[in-house]
CSV table of C-alpha atoms in Angstrom, one decimal:
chain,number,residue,atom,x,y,z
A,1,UNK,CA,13.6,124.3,80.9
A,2,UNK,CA,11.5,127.3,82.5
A,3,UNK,CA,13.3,129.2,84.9
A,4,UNK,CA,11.0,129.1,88.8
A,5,UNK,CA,10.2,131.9,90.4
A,6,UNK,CA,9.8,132.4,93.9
A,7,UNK,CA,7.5,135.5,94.6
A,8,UNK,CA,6.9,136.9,97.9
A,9,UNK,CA,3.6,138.5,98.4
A,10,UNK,CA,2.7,140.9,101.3
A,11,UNK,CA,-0.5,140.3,103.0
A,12,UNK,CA,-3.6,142.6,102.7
A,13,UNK,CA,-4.8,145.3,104.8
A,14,UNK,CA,-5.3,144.3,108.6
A,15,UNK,CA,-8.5,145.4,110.6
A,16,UNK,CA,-6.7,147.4,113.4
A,17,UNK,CA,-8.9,150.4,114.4
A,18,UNK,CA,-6.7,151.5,117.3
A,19,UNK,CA,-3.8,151.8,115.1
A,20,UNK,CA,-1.6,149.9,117.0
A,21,UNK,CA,1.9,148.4,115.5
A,22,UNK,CA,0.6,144.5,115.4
A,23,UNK,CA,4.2,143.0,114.5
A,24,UNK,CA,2.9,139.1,115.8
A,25,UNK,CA,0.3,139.9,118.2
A,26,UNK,CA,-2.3,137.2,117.4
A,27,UNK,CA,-5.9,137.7,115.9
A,28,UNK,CA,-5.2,140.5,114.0
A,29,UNK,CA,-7.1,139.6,111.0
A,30,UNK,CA,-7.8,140.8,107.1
A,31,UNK,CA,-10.1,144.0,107.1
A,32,UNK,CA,-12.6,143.3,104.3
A,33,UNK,CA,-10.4,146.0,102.4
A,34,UNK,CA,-7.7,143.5,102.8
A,35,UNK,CA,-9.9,140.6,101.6
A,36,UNK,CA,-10.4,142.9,98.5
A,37,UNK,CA,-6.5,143.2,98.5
A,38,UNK,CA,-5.5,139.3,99.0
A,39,UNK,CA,-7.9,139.0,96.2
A,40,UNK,CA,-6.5,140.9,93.6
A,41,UNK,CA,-3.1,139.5,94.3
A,42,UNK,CA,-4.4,135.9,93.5
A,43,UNK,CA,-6.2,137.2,90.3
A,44,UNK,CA,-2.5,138.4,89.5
A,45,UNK,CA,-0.7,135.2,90.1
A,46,UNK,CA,-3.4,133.8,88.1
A,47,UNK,CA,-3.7,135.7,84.9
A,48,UNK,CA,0.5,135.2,84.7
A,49,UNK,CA,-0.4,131.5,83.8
A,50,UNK,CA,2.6,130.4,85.2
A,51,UNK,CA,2.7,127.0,87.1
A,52,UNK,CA,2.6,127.2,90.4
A,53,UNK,CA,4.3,124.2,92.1
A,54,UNK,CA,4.3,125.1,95.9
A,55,UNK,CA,2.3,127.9,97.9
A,56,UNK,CA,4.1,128.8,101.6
A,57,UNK,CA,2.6,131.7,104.2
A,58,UNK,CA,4.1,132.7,107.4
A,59,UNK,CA,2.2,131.5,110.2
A,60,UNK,CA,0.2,134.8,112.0
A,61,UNK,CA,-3.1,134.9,110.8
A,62,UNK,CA,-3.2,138.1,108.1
A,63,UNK,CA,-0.5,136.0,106.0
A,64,UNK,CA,-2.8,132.9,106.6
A,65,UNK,CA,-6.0,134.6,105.2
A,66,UNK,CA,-4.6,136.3,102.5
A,67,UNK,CA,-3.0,132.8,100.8
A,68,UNK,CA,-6.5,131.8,101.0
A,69,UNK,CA,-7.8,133.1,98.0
A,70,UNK,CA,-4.7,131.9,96.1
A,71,UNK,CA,-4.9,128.4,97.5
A,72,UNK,CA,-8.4,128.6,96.0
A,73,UNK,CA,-7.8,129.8,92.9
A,74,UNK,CA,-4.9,127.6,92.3
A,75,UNK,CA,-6.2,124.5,94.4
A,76,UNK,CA,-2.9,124.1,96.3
A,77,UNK,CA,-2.7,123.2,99.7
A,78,UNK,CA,-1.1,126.5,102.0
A,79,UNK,CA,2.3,125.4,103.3
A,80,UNK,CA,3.4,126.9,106.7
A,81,UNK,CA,7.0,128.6,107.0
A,82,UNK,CA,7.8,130.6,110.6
A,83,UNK,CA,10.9,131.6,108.3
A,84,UNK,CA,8.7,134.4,106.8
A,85,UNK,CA,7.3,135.7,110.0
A,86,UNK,CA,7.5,139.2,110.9
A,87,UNK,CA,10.2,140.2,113.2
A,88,UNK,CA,9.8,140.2,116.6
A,89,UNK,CA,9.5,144.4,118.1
A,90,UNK,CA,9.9,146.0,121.3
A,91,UNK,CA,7.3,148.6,120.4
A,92,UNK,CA,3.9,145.4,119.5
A,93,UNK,CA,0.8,146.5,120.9
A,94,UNK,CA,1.5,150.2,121.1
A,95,UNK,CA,0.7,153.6,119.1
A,96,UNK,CA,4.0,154.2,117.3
A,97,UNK,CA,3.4,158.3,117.0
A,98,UNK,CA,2.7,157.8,121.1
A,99,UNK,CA,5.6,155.4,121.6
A,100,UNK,CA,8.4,157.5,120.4
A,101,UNK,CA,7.2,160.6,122.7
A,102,UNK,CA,7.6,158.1,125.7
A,103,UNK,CA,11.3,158.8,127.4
A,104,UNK,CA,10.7,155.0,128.7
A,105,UNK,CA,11.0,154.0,125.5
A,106,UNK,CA,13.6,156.2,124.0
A,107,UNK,CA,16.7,153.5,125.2
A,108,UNK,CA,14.9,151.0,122.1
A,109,UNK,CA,15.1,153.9,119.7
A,110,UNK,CA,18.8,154.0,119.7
A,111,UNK,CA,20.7,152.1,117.7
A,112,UNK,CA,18.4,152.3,113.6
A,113,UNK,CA,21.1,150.4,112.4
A,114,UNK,CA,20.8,146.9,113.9
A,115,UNK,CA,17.4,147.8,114.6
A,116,UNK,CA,17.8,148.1,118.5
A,117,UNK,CA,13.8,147.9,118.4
A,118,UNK,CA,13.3,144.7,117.1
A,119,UNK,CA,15.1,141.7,115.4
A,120,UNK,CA,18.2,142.6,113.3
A,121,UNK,CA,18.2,143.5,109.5
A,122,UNK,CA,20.9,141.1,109.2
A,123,UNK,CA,18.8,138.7,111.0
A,124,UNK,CA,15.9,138.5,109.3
A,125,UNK,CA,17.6,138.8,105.7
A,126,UNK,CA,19.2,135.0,107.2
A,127,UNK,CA,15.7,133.3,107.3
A,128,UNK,CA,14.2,134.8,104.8
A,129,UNK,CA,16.8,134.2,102.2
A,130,UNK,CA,17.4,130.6,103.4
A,131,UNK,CA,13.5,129.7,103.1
A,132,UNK,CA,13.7,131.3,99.7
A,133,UNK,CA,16.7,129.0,98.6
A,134,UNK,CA,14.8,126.0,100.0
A,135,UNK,CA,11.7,127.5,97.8
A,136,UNK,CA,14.0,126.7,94.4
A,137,UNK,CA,14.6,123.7,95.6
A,138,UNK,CA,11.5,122.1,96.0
A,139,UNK,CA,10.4,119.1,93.7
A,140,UNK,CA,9.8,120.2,89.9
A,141,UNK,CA,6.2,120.1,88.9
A,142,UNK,CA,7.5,118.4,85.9
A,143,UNK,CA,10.7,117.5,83.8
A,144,UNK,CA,10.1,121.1,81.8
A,145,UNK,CA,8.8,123.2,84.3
A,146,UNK,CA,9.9,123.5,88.1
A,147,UNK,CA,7.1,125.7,88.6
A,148,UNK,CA,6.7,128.8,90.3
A,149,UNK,CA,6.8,128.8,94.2
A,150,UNK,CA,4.5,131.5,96.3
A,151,UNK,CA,5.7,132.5,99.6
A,152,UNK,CA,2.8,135.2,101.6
A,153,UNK,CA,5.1,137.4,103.9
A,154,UNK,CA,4.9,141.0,105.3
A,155,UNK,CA,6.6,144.1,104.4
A,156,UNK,CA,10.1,144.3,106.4
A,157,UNK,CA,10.9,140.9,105.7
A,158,UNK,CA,10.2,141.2,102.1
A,159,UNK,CA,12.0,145.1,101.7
A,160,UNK,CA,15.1,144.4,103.5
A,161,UNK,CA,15.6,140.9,101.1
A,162,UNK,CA,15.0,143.5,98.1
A,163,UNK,CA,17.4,145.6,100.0
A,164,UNK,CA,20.4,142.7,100.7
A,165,UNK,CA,20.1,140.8,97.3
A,166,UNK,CA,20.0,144.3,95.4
A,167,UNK,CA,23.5,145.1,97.4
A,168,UNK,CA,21.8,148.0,99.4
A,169,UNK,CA,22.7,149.3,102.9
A,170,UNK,CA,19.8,147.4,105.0
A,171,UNK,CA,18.9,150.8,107.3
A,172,UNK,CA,16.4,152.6,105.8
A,173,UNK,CA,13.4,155.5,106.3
A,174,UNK,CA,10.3,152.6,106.6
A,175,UNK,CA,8.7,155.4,105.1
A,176,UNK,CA,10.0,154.7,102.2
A,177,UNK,CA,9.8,151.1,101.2
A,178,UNK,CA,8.1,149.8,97.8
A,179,UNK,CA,5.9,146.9,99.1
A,180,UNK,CA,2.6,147.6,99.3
A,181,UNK,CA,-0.1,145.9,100.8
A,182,UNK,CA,-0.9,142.5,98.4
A,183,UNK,CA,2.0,143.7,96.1
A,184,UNK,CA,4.1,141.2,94.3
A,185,UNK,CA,8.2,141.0,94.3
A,186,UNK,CA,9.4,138.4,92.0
A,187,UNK,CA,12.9,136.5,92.0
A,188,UNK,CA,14.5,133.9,89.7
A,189,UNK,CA,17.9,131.9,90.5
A,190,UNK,CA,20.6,132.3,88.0
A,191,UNK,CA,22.9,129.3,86.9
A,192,UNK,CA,25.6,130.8,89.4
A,193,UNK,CA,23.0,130.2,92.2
A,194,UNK,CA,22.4,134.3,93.2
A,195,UNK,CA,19.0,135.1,93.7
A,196,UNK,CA,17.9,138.3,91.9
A,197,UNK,CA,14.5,140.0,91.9
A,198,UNK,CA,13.0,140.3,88.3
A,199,UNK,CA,10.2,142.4,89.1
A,200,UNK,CA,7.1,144.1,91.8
A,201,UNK,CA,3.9,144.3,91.2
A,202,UNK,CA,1.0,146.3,92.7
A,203,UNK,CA,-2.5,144.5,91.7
A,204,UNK,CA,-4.2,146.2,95.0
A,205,UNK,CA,-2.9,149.3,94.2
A,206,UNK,CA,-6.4,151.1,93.3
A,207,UNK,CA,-6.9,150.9,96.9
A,208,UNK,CA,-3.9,151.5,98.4
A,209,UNK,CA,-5.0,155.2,98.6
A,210,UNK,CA,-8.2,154.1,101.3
A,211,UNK,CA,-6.1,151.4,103.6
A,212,UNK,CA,-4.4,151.9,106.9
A,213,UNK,CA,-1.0,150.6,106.9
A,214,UNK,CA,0.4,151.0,110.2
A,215,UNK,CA,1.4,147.4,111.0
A,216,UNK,CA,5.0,147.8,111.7
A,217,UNK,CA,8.1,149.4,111.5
């Protein structure tokens, strides 16, 4: 039998001329960049030929609208999960590089290790690794072939899963993260039941150079 794969696929650029850190204001939608983006990252998914048997997206629009094109492309209905939402942070609505100059907000900036900003590392590894285990055990498309399961998420959720089932320390420079917008970090199940990633992909990443990615921290 095929071996599933659950990949987790960060949305595309988000139209947000002020530069503010959106974390799960509502109406913050794809730019047409990140249309471009969510695009390519279906035509990826597609050109694997692997079966697809399920196709989940957090709930706030930008994760909604960039499962679209992959719901198209591989006719499957878009599955809703607040499991994979971005975390909840002190700082939404508000200019980071303004923000952190603010003595008002310096008591949030304290602790980088939990983070005191925003929803805990530990936190958010919980939900996102429990909706991921729920992911392999969705119904089999088949007797030979569970199918591969698609779950559109954003950037913190996704690196600090990487981070956990990799057996890293979860605090980290957000500078430094490898997930891109649209990129693609793959995981398979082994018979022992530990999750472990099996590769990250970047099929927007001819345009990574031209987006603004200032979403969250």
């Amino acid at each position: 039998m095929a071996s599933r794969q659950v990949h987790l696929v960060r949305h595309g650029e988000v139209y947000n001329p002020d530069h503010v850190l959106y974390g799960r204001l509502p109406e913050f939608h794809l730019s047409q960049l990140g249309r471009r983006m969510a695009q390519a990252a279906a035509d990826e998914l597609v050109a694997r030929e692997r079966p697809v048997a399920a196709l989940i997206a957090s709930p706030l629009v930008r994760a909604q609208e960039s499962a679209a094109p992959i719901s198209s492309a591989l006719r499957l209905d878009i599955r809703t999960d607040p499991r994979i939402i971005e975390p909840s942070n002190h700082f939404e609505g508000k200019v980071m590089e303004k923000a952190v100059k603010n003595p008002v907000n310096w008591p949030w900036l304290v602790n980088p290790l939990r983070p005191s900003w925003g929803e805990a590392y530990s936190s958010i590894v919980a939900r996102m690794t429990a909706a991921m285990a729920d992911a392999f055990e969705l119904p089999p498309l088949s007797g030979d072939d569970p199918g591969d399961v698609i779950m559109v998420s954003h950037q913190l959720p996704i690196w600090v899963t990487h981070l956990s089932l990799a057996g890293e320390r979860l605090m980290h420079d957000p500078r430094q993260r490898r997930c891109n917008l649209s990129s693609i970090t793959s995981f398979e199940r082994g018979a022992d039941g530990t999750i472990r990633e099996v590769g990250y992909t970047d099929p927007a990443g001819e345009l990574q150079g031209v987006a603004v990615d200032v979403g969250a921290v």
